Amino acid sequence: MPYVKIEVTREGVTREQKQKLIKGVTDLLSDVLNKDPQLTFVVIQEYDLDDWGHAGEQVSVLREKGITAERKK
């Protein structure tokens, strides 16, 4: 009975994106580990930017400095 917890900052992750994450993780566990999708649980927890830190700074401060988690093209 797999349980996967995805933690992200609260920055506008849409319902559709969450659904894709849940489906993708469930499919991955099914394909790679042969786990039953009906017994697989995926939880997405969002955090306010002030409640998440990296390198000694709150993410809210990092965003103010223009530092984001966006993938570079």
JSON list of N, CA and C in Angstrom, two decimals, residues 4 7 12 14 18 23 34 36 39-41 43 45-46 48 52 54-56 62-63 66 68 70 72-73:
[
{"chain": "A", "resi": 4, "resn": "VAL", "atom": "N", "xyz": [2.57, 8.27, -1.03]},
{"chain": "A", "resi": 4, "resn": "VAL", "atom": "CA", "xyz": [3.52, 9.27, -1.50]},
{"chain": "A", "resi": 4, "resn": "VAL", "atom": "C", "xyz": [3.01, 10.64, -1.09]},
{"chain": "A", "resi": 7, "resn": "GLU", "atom": "N", "xyz": [5.18, 17.69, -1.39]},
{"chain": "A", "resi": 7, "resn": "GLU", "atom": "CA", "xyz": [5.10, 18.98, -0.70]},
{"chain": "A", "resi": 7, "resn": "GLU", "atom": "C", "xyz": [5.57, 20.08, -1.65]},
{"chain": "A", "resi": 12, "resn": "GLY", "atom": "N", "xyz": [0.03, 28.70, -6.64]},
{"chain": "A", "resi": 12, "resn": "GLY", "atom": "CA", "xyz": [-0.89, 28.58, -7.76]},
{"chain": "A", "resi": 12, "resn": "GLY", "atom": "C", "xyz": [-0.89, 27.26, -8.49]},
{"chain": "A", "resi": 14, "resn": "THR", "atom": "N", "xyz": [-2.54, 24.36, -9.93]},
{"chain": "A", "resi": 14, "resn": "THR", "atom": "CA", "xyz": [-3.95, 24.22, -10.27]},
{"chain": "A", "resi": 14, "resn": "THR", "atom": "C", "xyz": [-4.48, 22.83, -9.94]},
{"chain": "A", "resi": 18, "resn": "LYS", "atom": "N", "xyz": [-2.49, 19.19, -10.11]},
{"chain": "A", "resi": 18, "resn": "LYS", "atom": "CA", "xyz": [-2.49, 18.23, -9.01]},
{"chain": "A", "resi": 18, "resn": "LYS", "atom": "C", "xyz": [-3.00, 16.87, -9.49]},
{"chain": "A", "resi": 23, "resn": "LYS", "atom": "N", "xyz": [-2.03, 11.22, -10.83]},
{"chain": "A", "resi": 23, "resn": "LYS", "atom": "CA", "xyz": [-2.10, 10.17, -11.85]},
{"chain": "A", "resi": 23, "resn": "LYS", "atom": "C", "xyz": [-0.71, 9.70, -12.24]},
{"chain": "A", "resi": 34, "resn": "ASN", "atom": "N", "xyz": [4.99, -2.48, -9.79]},
{"chain": "A", "resi": 34, "resn": "ASN", "atom": "CA", "xyz": [3.85, -3.39, -9.92]},
{"chain": "A", "resi": 34, "resn": "ASN", "atom": "C", "xyz": [2.86, -3.24, -8.76]},
{"chain": "A", "resi": 36, "resn": "ASP", "atom": "N", "xyz": [-0.69, -1.95, -7.04]},
{"chain": "A", "resi": 36, "resn": "ASP", "atom": "CA", "xyz": [-2.09, -1.79, -7.39]},
{"chain": "A", "resi": 36, "resn": "ASP", "atom": "C", "xyz": [-2.51, -0.32, -7.26]},
{"chain": "A", "resi": 39, "resn": "LEU", "atom": "N", "xyz": [-4.70, 0.73, -4.42]},
{"chain": "A", "resi": 39, "resn": "LEU", "atom": "CA", "xyz": [-4.14, 0.74, -3.07]},
{"chain": "A", "resi": 39, "resn": "LEU", "atom": "C", "xyz": [-3.01, 1.75, -2.92]},
{"chain": "A", "resi": 40, "resn": "THR", "atom": "N", "xyz": [-2.93, 2.68, -3.87]},
{"chain": "A", "resi": 40, "resn": "THR", "atom": "CA", "xyz": [-1.88, 3.69, -3.88]},
{"chain": "A", "resi": 40, "resn": "THR", "atom": "C", "xyz": [-2.48, 5.04, -3.47]},
{"chain": "A", "resi": 41, "resn": "PHE", "atom": "N", "xyz": [-1.82, 5.68, -2.52]},
{"chain": "A", "resi": 41, "resn": "PHE", "atom": "CA", "xyz": [-2.30, 6.97, -2.01]},
{"chain": "A", "resi": 41, "resn": "PHE", "atom": "C", "xyz": [-1.27, 8.05, -2.30]},
{"chain": "A", "resi": 43, "resn": "VAL", "atom": "N", "xyz": [-0.68, 12.22, -1.61]},
{"chain": "A", "resi": 43, "resn": "VAL", "atom": "CA", "xyz": [-1.14, 13.41, -0.88]},
{"chain": "A", "resi": 43, "resn": "VAL", "atom": "C", "xyz": [-0.30, 14.60, -1.32]},
{"chain": "A", "resi": 45, "resn": "GLN", "atom": "N", "xyz": [0.57, 18.42, -0.27]},
{"chain": "A", "resi": 45, "resn": "GLN", "atom": "CA", "xyz": [0.46, 19.42, 0.80]},
{"chain": "A", "resi": 45, "resn": "GLN", "atom": "C", "xyz": [1.14, 20.70, 0.34]},
{"chain": "A", "resi": 46, "resn": "GLU", "atom": "N", "xyz": [0.43, 21.80, 0.48]},
{"chain": "A", "resi": 46, "resn": "GLU", "atom": "CA", "xyz": [0.96, 23.09, 0.08]},
{"chain": "A", "resi": 46, "resn": "GLU", "atom": "C", "xyz": [1.35, 23.90, 1.33]},
{"chain": "A", "resi": 48, "resn": "ASP", "atom": "N", "xyz": [2.66, 27.85, 2.75]},
{"chain": "A", "resi": 48, "resn": "ASP", "atom": "CA", "xyz": [2.84, 29.28, 2.49]},
{"chain": "A", "resi": 48, "resn": "ASP", "atom": "C", "xyz": [4.32, 29.56, 2.30]},
{"chain": "A", "resi": 52, "resn": "TRP", "atom": "N", "xyz": [8.32, 28.01, 4.37]},
{"chain": "A", "resi": 52, "resn": "TRP", "atom": "CA", "xyz": [9.27, 27.15, 3.68]},
{"chain": "A", "resi": 52, "resn": "TRP", "atom": "C", "xyz": [10.56, 27.93, 3.53]},
{"chain": "A", "resi": 54, "resn": "HIS", "atom": "N", "xyz": [14.94, 27.90, 2.47]},
{"chain": "A", "resi": 54, "resn": "HIS", "atom": "CA", "xyz": [16.07, 27.27, 1.77]},
{"chain": "A", "resi": 54, "resn": "HIS", "atom": "C", "xyz": [17.29, 28.16, 1.94]},
{"chain": "A", "resi": 55, "resn": "ALA", "atom": "N", "xyz": [18.40, 27.53, 2.28]},
{"chain": "A", "resi": 55, "resn": "ALA", "atom": "CA", "xyz": [19.67, 28.24, 2.43]},
{"chain": "A", "resi": 55, "resn": "ALA", "atom": "C", "xyz": [19.56, 29.40, 3.43]},
{"chain": "A", "resi": 56, "resn": "GLY", "atom": "N", "xyz": [18.76, 29.19, 4.48]},
{"chain": "A", "resi": 56, "resn": "GLY", "atom": "CA", "xyz": [18.65, 30.18, 5.53]},
{"chain": "A", "resi": 56, "resn": "GLY", "atom": "C", "xyz": [17.68, 31.31, 5.27]},
{"chain": "A", "resi": 62, "resn": "LEU", "atom": "N", "xyz": [13.19, 34.88, -0.95]},
{"chain": "A", "resi": 62, "resn": "LEU", "atom": "CA", "xyz": [13.87, 34.47, -2.19]},
{"chain": "A", "resi": 62, "resn": "LEU", "atom": "C", "xyz": [13.09, 34.93, -3.42]},
{"chain": "A", "resi": 63, "resn": "ARG", "atom": "N", "xyz": [11.76, 34.80, -3.36]},
{"chain": "A", "resi": 63, "resn": "ARG", "atom": "CA", "xyz": [10.94, 35.24, -4.50]},
{"chain": "A", "resi": 63, "resn": "ARG", "atom": "C", "xyz": [11.08, 36.75, -4.70]},
{"chain": "A", "resi": 66, "resn": "GLY", "atom": "N", "xyz": [13.82, 37.57, -6.74]},
{"chain": "A", "resi": 66, "resn": "GLY", "atom": "CA", "xyz": [13.74, 37.07, -8.11]},
{"chain": "A", "resi": 66, "resn": "GLY", "atom": "C", "xyz": [14.19, 35.62, -8.27]},
{"chain": "A", "resi": 68, "resn": "THR", "atom": "N", "xyz": [13.44, 31.86, -8.28]},
{"chain": "A", "resi": 68, "resn": "THR", "atom": "CA", "xyz": [12.27, 31.00, -8.41]},
{"chain": "A", "resi": 68, "resn": "THR", "atom": "C", "xyz": [12.70, 29.54, -8.62]},
{"chain": "A", "resi": 70, "resn": "GLU", "atom": "N", "xyz": [11.43, 27.87, -11.15]},
{"chain": "A", "resi": 70, "resn": "GLU", "atom": "CA", "xyz": [11.11, 27.60, -12.55]},
{"chain": "A", "resi": 70, "resn": "GLU", "atom": "C", "xyz": [12.32, 26.98, -13.25]},
{"chain": "A", "resi": 72, "resn": "LYS", "atom": "N", "xyz": [14.95, 26.37, -16.01]},
{"chain": "A", "resi": 72, "resn": "LYS", "atom": "CA", "xyz": [15.60, 27.24, -17.01]},
{"chain": "A", "resi": 72, "resn": "LYS", "atom": "C", "xyz": [15.42, 26.62, -18.39]},
{"chain": "A", "resi": 73, "resn": "LYS", "atom": "N", "xyz": [15.19, 27.46, -19.37]},
{"chain": "A", "resi": 73, "resn": "LYS", "atom": "CA", "xyz": [15.00, 26.98, -20.75]},
{"chain": "A", "resi": 73, "resn": "LYS", "atom": "C", "xyz": [16.30, 26.99, -21.51]}
]
